[in-house]
Tab-separated table of C-alpha atoms in Angstrom:
chain	number	residue	atom	x	y	z
V	30	MET	CA	-4.022	-15.722	8.084
V	31	ALA	CA	-6.853	-13.520	6.898
V	32	MET	CA	-10.044	-13.513	8.948
V	33	THR	CA	-13.286	-14.585	7.274
V	34	ILE	CA	-16.493	-12.559	7.248
V	35	LEU	CA	-19.862	-13.963	6.190
V	36	VAL	CA	-21.875	-11.275	4.365
V	37	VAL	CA	-25.641	-11.870	4.263
V	38	ASP	CA	-27.777	-9.545	2.127
V	39	ASP	CA	-30.433	-9.971	-0.560
V	40	SER	CA	-29.124	-6.964	-2.480
V	41	ALA	CA	-26.599	-7.901	-5.151
V	42	THR	CA	-25.034	-4.434	-5.017
V	43	MET	CA	-24.628	-4.653	-1.241
V	44	VAL	CA	-23.054	-8.099	-1.383
V	45	MET	CA	-20.676	-7.080	-4.139
V	46	SER	CA	-19.677	-3.714	-2.648
V	47	LEU	CA	-19.179	-5.211	0.818
V	48	GLU	CA	-17.192	-8.131	-0.545
V	49	THR	CA	-14.941	-5.776	-2.543
V	50	THR	CA	-14.440	-3.461	0.433
V	51	LEU	CA	-13.643	-6.284	2.837
V	52	VAL	CA	-11.297	-8.148	0.478
V	53	MET	CA	-9.511	-4.884	-0.262
V	54	ASN	CA	-8.962	-4.458	3.457
V	55	GLY	CA	-7.469	-7.909	3.875
V	56	PHE	CA	-10.451	-10.093	4.830
V	57	GLN	CA	-11.730	-13.283	3.263
V	58	VAL	CA	-15.428	-13.189	2.426
V	59	GLU	CA	-18.253	-15.717	2.215
V	60	THR	CA	-21.656	-14.544	0.956
V	61	ALA	CA	-25.296	-15.581	1.234
V	62	ASN	CA	-28.424	-13.902	-0.174
V	63	ASN	CA	-30.713	-14.581	2.779
V	64	GLY	CA	-30.714	-15.913	6.329
V	65	GLN	CA	-31.560	-19.474	5.366
V	66	LEU	CA	-28.671	-19.727	2.886
V	67	ALA	CA	-26.351	-18.279	5.520
V	68	LEU	CA	-27.538	-20.802	8.077
V	69	ASP	CA	-27.026	-23.630	5.569
V	70	LYS	CA	-23.450	-22.480	5.038
V	71	LEU	CA	-22.757	-22.410	8.760
V	72	LYS	CA	-24.251	-25.853	9.233
V	73	GLY	CA	-22.181	-26.999	6.247
V	74	GLY	CA	-18.965	-26.227	8.083
V	75	ILE	CA	-18.173	-22.600	7.287
V	76	LYS	CA	-16.763	-21.006	10.446
V	77	PRO	CA	-16.484	-17.253	9.875
V	78	ASP	CA	-14.841	-14.896	12.366
V	79	LEU	CA	-17.728	-12.433	12.001
V	80	ILE	CA	-21.196	-12.292	10.440
V	81	LEU	CA	-22.438	-9.124	8.772
V	82	THR	CA	-26.131	-9.422	8.011
V	83	ASP	CA	-29.001	-7.421	6.599
V	84	ILE	CA	-32.291	-7.502	8.521
V	85	ASN	CA	-35.084	-7.359	5.969
V	86	MET	CA	-34.547	-10.258	3.581
V	87	PRO	CA	-36.810	-12.802	1.882
V	88	VAL	CA	-37.053	-16.438	3.102
V	89	MET	CA	-35.306	-15.718	6.412
V	90	GLY	CA	-34.579	-12.257	7.802
V	91	GLY	CA	-31.603	-11.120	9.834
V	92	LEU	CA	-33.273	-11.228	13.243
V	93	GLU	CA	-34.331	-14.833	12.795
V	94	LEU	CA	-30.849	-15.674	11.532
V	95	ILE	CA	-29.230	-14.149	14.630
V	96	GLY	CA	-31.452	-16.218	16.916
V	97	LYS	CA	-30.711	-19.439	15.023
V	98	VAL	CA	-26.966	-18.769	14.812
V	99	ARG	CA	-26.742	-18.214	18.565
V	100	ALA	CA	-28.418	-21.591	19.054
V	101	LEU	CA	-25.785	-23.373	16.962
V	102	PRO	CA	-22.963	-25.055	18.878
V	103	GLY	CA	-19.751	-23.024	18.648
V	104	PHE	CA	-21.417	-19.804	17.488
V	105	ARG	CA	-22.409	-18.347	20.808
V	106	PHE	CA	-19.700	-15.720	20.916
V	107	ILE	CA	-19.023	-15.012	17.249
V	108	PRO	CA	-19.585	-11.290	16.560
V	109	ILE	CA	-22.723	-10.565	14.532
V	110	LEU	CA	-23.174	-7.084	13.102
V	111	THR	CA	-26.340	-6.011	11.347
V	112	LEU	CA	-26.113	-3.682	8.368
V	113	THR	CA	-29.583	-2.575	7.426
V	114	THR	CA	-31.790	0.284	6.373
V	115	GLU	CA	-33.999	-0.668	9.309
V	116	SER	CA	-33.766	2.059	11.902
V	117	GLU	CA	-36.782	1.260	14.044
V	118	ALA	CA	-35.806	1.161	17.696
V	119	SER	CA	-37.905	-1.894	18.522
V	120	LYS	CA	-36.110	-3.934	15.857
V	121	ARG	CA	-32.801	-2.809	17.282
V	122	THR	CA	-33.824	-3.819	20.745
V	123	GLU	CA	-34.955	-7.176	19.423
V	124	GLY	CA	-31.625	-7.605	17.616
V	125	LYS	CA	-29.737	-6.889	20.815
V	126	ARG	CA	-31.908	-9.356	22.746
V	127	LEU	CA	-31.283	-12.083	20.192
V	128	GLY	CA	-27.515	-11.610	20.467
V	129	ALA	CA	-26.428	-9.076	17.842
V	130	THR	CA	-23.077	-7.453	18.619
V	131	GLY	CA	-23.912	-4.160	16.968
V	132	TRP	CA	-26.406	-2.362	14.738
V	133	LEU	CA	-25.216	-0.449	11.666
V	134	VAL	CA	-27.555	1.571	9.486
V	135	LYS	CA	-27.048	1.770	5.703
V	136	PRO	CA	-25.392	3.542	4.084
V	137	ILE	CA	-22.199	3.339	6.108
V	138	ALA	CA	-18.855	4.756	4.963
V	139	GLY	CA	-16.334	2.045	4.115
V	140	ASN	CA	-13.801	3.304	6.637
V	141	ASP	CA	-16.394	3.383	9.421
V	142	LEU	CA	-17.396	-0.182	8.614
V	143	ILE	CA	-13.764	-1.389	8.731
V	144	LYS	CA	-13.224	0.525	11.977
V	145	VAL	CA	-16.232	-1.137	13.628
V	146	ILE	CA	-15.217	-4.581	12.372
V	147	LYS	CA	-11.707	-4.144	13.779
V	148	GLN	CA	-13.233	-2.959	17.027
V	149	VAL	CA	-15.256	-6.138	17.496
V	150	LEU	CA	-12.602	-8.410	15.959
V	151	PRO	CA	-9.422	-8.039	17.990
V	152	GLY	CA	-6.390	-8.823	15.887
V	153	ALA	CA	-8.114	-8.067	12.602
T	175	MET	CA	-80.282	12.647	-4.642
T	176	VAL	CA	-84.053	12.474	-4.633
T	177	ARG	CA	-86.151	12.698	-7.815
T	178	SER	CA	-89.624	14.409	-7.714
T	179	ASP	CA	-92.545	14.116	-10.097
T	180	ASN	CA	-92.142	17.608	-11.484
T	181	GLY	CA	-88.681	16.876	-12.878
T	182	ILE	CA	-87.006	18.724	-10.082
T	183	GLN	CA	-84.690	16.762	-7.871
T	184	ASN	CA	-83.017	17.431	-4.604
T	185	ILE	CA	-79.248	16.891	-4.558
T	186	GLU	CA	-76.647	17.403	-1.885
T	187	ASP	CA	-74.328	20.287	-2.662
T	188	GLU	CA	-70.645	20.609	-1.651
T	189	SER	CA	-71.601	22.028	1.732
T	190	GLY	CA	-73.927	19.096	2.406
T	191	LEU	CA	-77.103	21.117	2.035
T	192	MET	CA	-79.964	19.739	-0.048
T	193	ARG	CA	-80.942	21.883	-2.958
T	194	GLU	CA	-83.212	21.518	-5.952
T	195	THR	CA	-81.810	20.663	-9.381
T	196	THR	CA	-83.226	20.239	-12.868
T	197	ASP	CA	-82.977	17.267	-15.272
T	198	SER	CA	-80.333	19.055	-17.276
T	199	GLU	CA	-78.226	19.538	-14.190
T	200	LEU	CA	-78.713	15.897	-13.321
T	201	ALA	CA	-77.597	14.883	-16.774
T	202	ARG	CA	-74.422	16.960	-16.381
T	203	VAL	CA	-73.728	15.371	-13.017
T	204	LEU	CA	-74.218	11.889	-14.401
T	205	THR	CA	-71.999	12.663	-17.382
T	206	GLY	CA	-69.333	13.991	-15.060
T	207	ARG	CA	-69.641	10.953	-12.880
T	208	ALA	CA	-69.262	8.649	-15.869
T	209	GLU	CA	-66.227	10.648	-17.017
T	210	MET	CA	-64.809	10.456	-13.509
T	211	ARG	CA	-65.286	6.708	-13.462
T	212	ARG	CA	-63.462	6.363	-16.775
T	213	GLU	CA	-60.641	8.543	-15.539
T	214	LEU	CA	-60.320	6.538	-12.376
T	215	SER	CA	-60.339	3.351	-14.409
T	216	ASP	CA	-57.717	4.716	-16.792
T	217	SER	CA	-55.465	5.625	-13.871
T	218	ARG	CA	-54.599	1.917	-13.654
T	219	SER	CA	-52.477	2.084	-16.813
T	220	TYR	CA	-50.937	5.348	-15.747
T	221	ILE	CA	-49.969	4.000	-12.339
T	222	ASP	CA	-48.803	0.695	-13.806
T	223	VAL	CA	-46.547	2.582	-16.203
T	224	MET	CA	-45.095	4.663	-13.334
T	225	HIS	CA	-44.665	1.481	-11.315
T	226	GLY	CA	-42.919	-0.149	-14.250
T	227	GLN	CA	-40.702	2.891	-14.813
T	228	ILE	CA	-39.544	2.767	-11.234
T	229	GLY	CA	-38.969	-0.989	-11.433
T	230	ASP	CA	-36.982	-0.762	-14.641
T	231	SER	CA	-34.959	2.162	-13.264
T	232	LEU	CA	-34.088	0.084	-10.232
T	233	VAL	CA	-33.035	-2.858	-12.377
T	234	GLU	CA	-31.008	-0.551	-14.599
T	235	SER	CA	-29.365	1.245	-11.691
T	236	GLU	CA	-28.548	-2.062	-10.048
T	237	ARG	CA	-26.969	-3.327	-13.263
T	238	GLU	CA	-24.904	-0.171	-13.664
T	239	VAL	CA	-23.844	-0.100	-10.024
T	240	LEU	CA	-22.811	-3.748	-10.201
T	241	SER	CA	-20.810	-2.926	-13.309
T	242	ALA	CA	-19.162	0.004	-11.492
T	243	ILE	CA	-18.310	-2.212	-8.517
T	244	GLU	CA	-16.895	-4.790	-10.911
T	245	GLN	CA	-14.692	-2.112	-12.472
T	246	ILE	CA	-13.577	-0.995	-9.031
T	247	GLY	CA	-12.839	-4.628	-8.229
T	248	HIS	CA	-10.633	-4.899	-11.338
T	249	LEU	CA	-8.903	-1.678	-10.366
T	250	ILE	CA	-8.239	-3.018	-6.888
T	251	THR	CA	-6.992	-6.342	-8.242
T	252	ASN	CA	-4.636	-4.562	-10.626
T	253	SER	CA	-3.460	-2.168	-7.915
T	254	THR	CA	-2.838	-5.031	-5.527
T	255	GLN	CA	-0.906	-6.929	-8.210
T	256	GLN	CA	1.070	-3.816	-9.109
T	257	ARG	CA	1.868	-3.290	-5.459
T	258	LYS	CA	3.102	-6.877	-5.192
T	259	ASN	CA	5.161	-6.500	-8.393
T	260	ILE	CA	6.715	-3.273	-7.178
T	261	ALA	CA	7.437	-4.837	-3.804
T	262	LEU	CA	9.089	-7.797	-5.545
T	263	SER	CA	11.111	-5.496	-7.833
T	264	VAL	CA	12.144	-3.377	-4.913
T	265	GLN	CA	13.123	-6.484	-2.965
T	266	SER	CA	15.200	-7.710	-5.918
T	267	GLY	CA	16.766	-4.262	-6.167
T	268	LYS	CA	17.495	-4.267	-2.471
T	269	ASP	CA	19.047	-7.732	-2.665
T	270	LEU	CA	21.168	-6.692	-5.651
T	271	THR	CA	22.214	-3.481	-3.949
T	272	GLU	CA	23.012	-5.332	-0.759
T	273	SER	CA	25.126	-7.978	-2.504
T	274	THR	CA	26.909	-5.339	-4.562
T	275	ARG	CA	27.481	-3.251	-1.471
T	276	ALA	CA	28.950	-6.309	0.256
T	277	ARG	CA	31.176	-6.937	-2.769
T	278	VAL	CA	32.325	-3.329	-2.762
T	279	GLU	CA	33.034	-3.530	0.954
T	280	SER	CA	35.040	-6.705	0.402
T	281	ASN	CA	36.987	-5.038	-2.433
T	282	ARG	CA	37.601	-2.017	-0.256
T	283	LYS	CA	39.083	-4.203	2.468
T	284	THR	CA	41.244	-5.982	-0.108
T	285	ILE	CA	42.463	-2.649	-1.432
T	286	VAL	CA	43.211	-1.431	2.078
T	287	ARG	CA	45.152	-4.641	2.672
T	288	ILE	CA	47.099	-4.158	-0.571
T	289	GLU	CA	47.771	-0.572	0.360
T	290	GLY	CA	49.175	-1.772	3.712
T	291	GLN	CA	51.409	-4.216	1.931
T	292	LEU	CA	52.583	-1.519	-0.453
T	293	GLN	CA	53.338	0.705	2.506
T	294	GLU	CA	55.408	-2.063	4.022
T	295	GLN	CA	57.290	-2.435	0.734
T	296	THR	CA	57.892	1.296	0.654
T	297	ASN	CA	59.245	1.161	4.153
T	298	GLU	CA	61.537	-1.702	3.128
T	299	VAL	CA	62.741	0.258	0.092
T	300	ARG	CA	63.364	3.252	2.327
T	301	SER	CA	65.270	1.014	4.742
T	302	ASN	CA	67.292	-0.498	1.875
T	303	MET	CA	68.148	2.948	0.594
T	304	THR	CA	69.402	3.936	4.010
T	305	ARG	CA	71.585	0.858	4.125
T	306	VAL	CA	72.937	1.569	0.607
T	307	GLN	CA	73.593	5.163	1.625
T	308	ASP	CA	75.513	3.940	4.667
T	309	LEU	CA	77.457	1.499	2.513
T	310	ALA	CA	78.267	4.295	0.028
T	311	GLY	CA	79.581	6.369	2.903
T	312	GLU	CA	81.754	3.556	4.141
T	313	VAL	CA	83.079	2.876	0.628
T	314	SER	CA	83.831	6.558	0.163
T	315	ALA	CA	85.805	6.415	3.382
T	316	LEU	CA	88.156	3.943	1.625
T	317	LYS	CA	89.257	6.547	-0.982
T	318	PRO	CA	91.864	8.258	1.280
T	319	LEU	CA	93.512	4.847	1.781
T	320	ILE	CA	94.467	4.863	-1.919
T	321	LYS	CA	96.688	7.924	-1.363
T	322	THR	CA	98.196	6.354	1.740
T	323	ILE	CA	99.041	3.130	-0.126
T	324	THR	CA	100.412	5.081	-3.088
T	325	ALA	CA	102.530	7.180	-0.751
T	326	ILE	CA	103.859	4.053	0.960
T	327	ALA	CA	104.741	2.584	-2.446
T	328	GLN	CA	106.609	5.735	-3.506
T	329	GLN	CA	108.483	5.926	-0.210
T	330	THR	CA	109.376	2.236	-0.575
T	331	LYS	CA	110.684	2.897	-4.100
T	332	LEU	CA	112.725	5.821	-2.783
T	333	LEU	CA	114.001	3.655	0.062
T	334	ALA	CA	115.054	0.961	-2.432
T	335	LEU	CA	116.889	3.518	-4.596
T	336	ASN	CA	118.740	4.903	-1.564
T	337	ALA	CA	119.595	1.392	-0.463
T	338	ARG	CA	121.112	0.509	-3.824
T	339	ILE	CA	123.109	3.761	-3.856
T	340	GLU	CA	124.405	3.039	-0.370
T	341	ALA	CA	125.174	-0.576	-1.300
T	342	ALA	CA	127.132	0.512	-4.371
T	343	ARG	CA	129.081	3.017	-2.314
T	344	ALA	CA	130.021	0.350	0.227
T	345	GLY	CA	131.540	-1.864	-2.487
T	346	ASP	CA	132.050	-5.529	-1.605
T	347	ALA	CA	131.009	-4.839	1.933
T	348	GLY	CA	127.662	-3.683	0.646
T	349	LEU	CA	126.940	-6.758	-1.513
T	350	GLY	CA	124.629	-8.244	1.060
T	351	PHE	CA	122.929	-4.943	1.507
T	352	ALA	CA	122.544	-4.725	-2.301
T	353	VAL	CA	120.529	-7.942	-2.202
T	354	VAL	CA	118.232	-6.362	0.415
T	355	ALA	CA	118.024	-3.193	-1.701
T	356	SER	CA	116.999	-5.262	-4.690
T	357	GLU	CA	114.287	-7.005	-2.646
T	358	VAL	CA	113.069	-3.645	-1.381
T	359	LYS	CA	112.883	-2.422	-4.979
T	360	GLU	CA	110.888	-5.505	-5.911
T	361	LEU	CA	108.632	-4.870	-2.916
T	362	ALA	CA	108.179	-1.243	-3.979
T	363	SER	CA	107.205	-2.321	-7.456
T	364	LEU	CA	104.633	-4.829	-6.087
T	365	THR	CA	103.303	-2.248	-3.641
T	366	ASP	CA	102.840	0.270	-6.437
T	367	LYS	CA	101.017	-2.279	-8.545
T	368	ALA	CA	98.813	-3.334	-5.613
T	369	ALA	CA	98.029	0.303	-4.816
T	370	ALA	CA	96.918	0.854	-8.415
T	371	GLU	CA	94.702	-2.239	-8.324
T	372	ILE	CA	93.190	-1.302	-4.966
T	373	SER	CA	92.490	2.185	-6.242
T	374	ASP	CA	90.740	0.811	-9.311
T	375	LYS	CA	88.679	-1.640	-7.245
T	376	ILE	CA	87.636	1.061	-4.748
T	377	ALA	CA	86.636	3.392	-7.596
T	378	LEU	CA	84.568	0.629	-9.202
T	379	VAL	CA	82.846	-0.212	-5.925
T	380	CYS	CA	82.095	3.491	-5.383
T	381	GLN	CA	80.577	3.725	-8.848
T	382	LYS	CA	78.410	0.609	-8.288
T	383	VAL	CA	77.264	1.859	-4.905
T	384	ASP	CA	76.333	5.220	-6.421
T	385	GLU	CA	74.279	3.456	-9.081
T	386	GLU	CA	72.493	1.321	-6.449
T	387	LEU	CA	71.855	4.434	-4.416
T	388	THR	CA	70.326	6.201	-7.403
T	389	ASP	CA	68.110	3.189	-8.183
T	390	ALA	CA	66.947	2.929	-4.558
T	391	ARG	CA	66.150	6.640	-4.431
T	392	ASN	CA	64.150	6.414	-7.659
T	393	ALA	CA	62.233	3.380	-6.375
T	394	LEU	CA	61.407	5.183	-3.135
T	395	ASN	CA	60.214	8.224	-5.062
T	396	ARG	CA	58.010	6.035	-7.223
T	397	HIS	CA	56.434	4.341	-4.196
T	398	GLU	CA	55.893	7.568	-2.337
T	399	SER	CA	54.433	9.447	-5.318
T	400	ASN	CA	51.981	6.654	-6.309
T	401	ASP	CA	48.444	8.051	-5.501
T	402	ALA	CA	46.485	5.527	-7.592
T	403	MET	CA	45.766	3.297	-4.633
T	404	SER	CA	44.493	6.192	-2.542
T	405	ASP	CA	42.297	7.313	-5.440
T	406	LEU	CA	40.929	3.794	-5.764
T	407	ILE	CA	40.056	3.649	-2.085
T	408	GLY	CA	38.312	7.022	-2.421
T	409	GLU	CA	36.306	5.809	-5.395
T	410	VAL	CA	35.285	2.656	-3.582
T	411	GLY	CA	34.121	4.807	-0.656
T	412	GLU	CA	32.028	6.920	-3.012
T	413	MET	CA	30.520	3.772	-4.499
T	414	GLN	CA	29.545	2.662	-1.017
T	415	GLN	CA	27.835	5.983	-0.425
T	416	HIS	CA	25.968	5.684	-3.732
T	417	PHE	CA	24.732	2.219	-2.854
T	418	SER	CA	23.680	3.430	0.547
T	419	LYS	CA	21.711	6.287	-1.080
T	420	ASN	CA	20.135	3.857	-3.559
T	421	GLY	CA	19.059	1.654	-0.678
T	422	GLU	CA	17.406	4.628	0.999
T	423	LEU	CA	15.753	5.555	-2.291
T	424	LEU	CA	14.335	2.055	-2.650
T	425	LEU	CA	12.950	2.235	0.871
T	426	GLU	CA	11.350	5.579	0.005
T	427	VAL	CA	9.811	3.984	-3.099
T	428	ILE	CA	8.375	1.169	-0.990
T	429	ALA	CA	7.005	3.614	1.571
T	430	GLY	CA	5.518	5.769	-1.237
T	431	VAL	CA	3.839	2.800	-2.900
T	432	ASP	CA	2.428	1.619	0.431
T	433	THR	CA	1.136	5.085	1.277
T	434	ASN	CA	-0.490	5.511	-2.123
T	435	TYR	CA	-2.034	2.062	-1.914
T	436	SER	CA	-3.416	2.745	1.560
T	437	GLU	CA	-4.879	6.039	0.357
T	438	SER	CA	-6.405	4.300	-2.655
T	439	VAL	CA	-7.919	1.634	-0.404
T	440	ASN	CA	-9.260	4.399	1.812
T	441	HIS	CA	-10.866	6.290	-1.085
T	442	LEU	CA	-12.229	3.164	-2.727
T	443	SER	CA	-13.687	1.971	0.586
T	444	GLN	CA	-15.439	5.331	0.902
T	445	ALA	CA	-16.660	5.111	-2.698
T	446	LEU	CA	-18.006	1.606	-2.132
T	447	GLY	CA	-19.756	2.873	0.985
T	448	HIS	CA	-21.471	5.556	-1.092
T	449	ILE	CA	-22.560	2.901	-3.559
T	450	GLN	CA	-24.831	1.511	-0.848
T	451	PHE	CA	-27.170	4.346	-1.833
T	452	GLN	CA	-28.416	2.029	-4.587
T	453	ASP	CA	-29.733	-0.447	-2.028
T	454	VAL	CA	-31.226	2.357	0.047
T	455	MET	CA	-32.868	3.791	-3.070
T	456	ARG	CA	-34.050	0.330	-4.127
T	457	GLN	CA	-35.852	-0.100	-0.825
T	458	ARG	CA	-37.303	3.405	-0.857
T	459	MET	CA	-38.500	2.986	-4.427
T	460	GLY	CA	-39.832	-0.460	-3.548
T	461	SER	CA	-41.877	1.182	-0.850
T	462	VAL	CA	-43.125	3.779	-3.367
T	463	GLN	CA	-44.047	0.973	-5.773
T	464	GLU	CA	-46.091	-0.719	-3.054
T	465	ALA	CA	-47.815	2.606	-2.341
T	466	LEU	CA	-48.569	3.022	-6.048
T	467	VAL	CA	-50.212	-0.396	-6.098
T	468	GLU	CA	-52.314	0.581	-3.085
T	469	MET	CA	-53.236	3.845	-4.775
T	470	ARG	CA	-54.130	2.005	-7.979
T	471	GLU	CA	-56.352	-0.444	-6.129
T	472	HIS	CA	-57.963	2.393	-4.208
T	473	LEU	CA	-58.694	4.345	-7.377
T	474	GLN	CA	-60.027	1.229	-9.103
T	475	GLY	CA	-62.272	0.671	-6.081
T	476	LEU	CA	-63.559	4.225	-6.373
T	477	SER	CA	-64.159	3.713	-10.078
T	478	GLY	CA	-66.207	0.590	-9.338
T	479	LYS	CA	-68.226	2.385	-6.737
T	480	LEU	CA	-69.100	5.140	-9.214
T	481	ASP	CA	-70.580	2.412	-11.395
T	482	ASP	CA	-72.581	1.064	-8.472
T	483	THR	CA	-75.997	2.768	-8.357
T	484	CYS	CA	-76.552	1.313	-4.913
T	485	TRP	CA	-73.320	2.807	-3.491
T	486	ASP	CA	-74.156	4.630	-0.315
T	487	GLY	CA	-71.149	6.962	-0.515
T	488	GLN	CA	-69.207	5.138	2.183
T	489	LEU	CA	-65.500	4.475	1.398
T	490	ASP	CA	-63.717	1.226	2.325
T	491	THR	CA	-60.576	3.246	2.767
T	492	SER	CA	-59.294	6.731	2.010
T	493	PHE	CA	-56.100	8.475	0.993
T	494	LYS	CA	-55.884	9.803	4.538
T	495	THR	CA	-55.918	6.246	5.853
T	496	LEU	CA	-53.438	5.079	3.228
T	497	LEU	CA	-51.126	7.957	4.077
T	498	ALA	CA	-51.336	7.198	7.771
T	499	ASN	CA	-50.633	3.518	7.114
T	500	GLN	CA	-47.527	4.453	5.145
T	501	ILE	CA	-45.822	5.710	8.318
T	502	GLY	CA	-45.974	2.237	9.808
T	503	SER	CA	-44.416	0.668	6.736
T	504	TYR	CA	-41.278	2.811	6.744
T	505	LYS	CA	-38.016	1.161	7.635
T	506	MET	CA	-35.732	4.141	7.212
T	507	ALA	CA	-35.446	7.340	9.166
T	508	SER	CA	-35.132	9.202	5.845
T	509	GLN	CA	-38.522	7.852	4.716
T	510	SER	CA	-40.166	9.077	7.896
T	511	ALA	CA	-38.416	12.433	7.622
T	512	THR	CA	-39.683	12.968	4.085
T	513	HIS	CA	-43.213	11.946	5.038
T	514	HIS	CA	-43.437	14.151	8.114
T	515	GLY	CA	-41.739	17.007	6.291
T	516	ILE	CA	-44.407	17.013	3.592
T	517	VAL	CA	-47.533	16.397	5.649
T	518	GLY	CA	-46.293	18.632	8.449
T	519	SER	CA	-46.655	16.024	11.202
T	520	MET	CA	-44.276	15.201	14.042
T	521	ALA	CA	-42.002	12.165	13.987
T	522	ASP	CA	-42.623	9.677	16.779
T	523	GLY	CA	-38.897	9.631	17.758
T	524	ASP	CA	-38.510	5.977	17.024
T	525	HIS	CA	-35.733	6.625	14.489
T	526	GLY	CA	-33.483	8.814	16.564
T	527	ARG	CA	-30.778	6.284	17.510
T	528	PRO	CA	-27.220	6.475	16.136
T	529	ALA	CA	-26.354	4.963	12.778
T	530	ILE	CA	-23.605	2.889	14.413
T	531	GLU	CA	-24.417	1.280	17.751
T	532	LEU	CA	-22.404	-1.451	19.441
T	533	PHE	CA	-24.255	-3.358	22.150
């Protein structure tokens, strides 16, 4: 059965290109346009195998989302990758502290993205 | 600027030194200042237009990129469907080939079985012919007996004739002997007749045996010279080879389709990765738009101050300050690189970490 990835980004082009890339590579995809919508989906029963989130988003950003996801029951160990233009070291450090699995800087080649996802998702 | 009673004023020149100026010079300065204020005020529209151009370009580029991704999505959907269709066709072909190959194999075994049976029949025919040949030999061996019987009959006839002559010569004393001579004559006649019949029967049997022998030989020749079955077995073998090759060809087709699909996925994944430039550009341009708004407000502030006769020349902010503040607002290493490259400053090293980092 295909693994599910929750893509969180406020950019329509990012959501669409990531969804197309991931589906093409055999994953199922759920999407949300900000951290709050992503959190609502998770609380609503969506249980993805991995979360791929932007950092700078309106309403709720990626760092806040990571912290709140880690506090949810059953989401302590789910891999969370950030995919962001944010390259500031302090933000990265904060992401790591909050429980991010990895930090990816946009733009990232499709193959590199799939490689990283397979690295943190054994069996994918 | 300080005005004196004699119409001469003291103004601060570019180097900060106070120098005297006339009313006409003052008028020119005031005119220039008013023109400057208008220009600064008019910069609002100019900057707003540039801001709008950037915004519309971003909207347009996003629309076009989304359309391109949608097209790529259709392409992928079609490719995936085509791949499934080809896989199904190939599977059907493989199934058909496999069932036909099994049928051919079954037919080949049947033919081999028939050939075995035919071989057995041939062996039986050959065995029959041998027996007929033996029989013919034995029948031929009877032919000399005809001469023997005929010779016995002739000798018996001669014996009967001599007996009658001797009986006649003996007169009455030979009457009894004459009866024996007559019986011997009768016996000779019967023997002669029997010899003729036996001869005829033996000749007929010999003829029949020869005919049977000829038929058996012909049948054996026909069986031994019949290559059709061997040809059929050869053809069936070739058919098996063809099916085997077709099976391999189908597997090659599958492998080729899979390879091409994987390569397409690879290229399209790369292409979709490059498309992320739109989001990067959107954020960079968004940052530029924010800077334009700051510049507009700064210029409008300057324009207002030029209207203010009480302005002491102090600035709330400056382009230097705005430029310095920009560095703190950057989120991307590329933004910082551009900034420091132009102003000739050193990056603070905060953006030097790898693009992919797993914790």
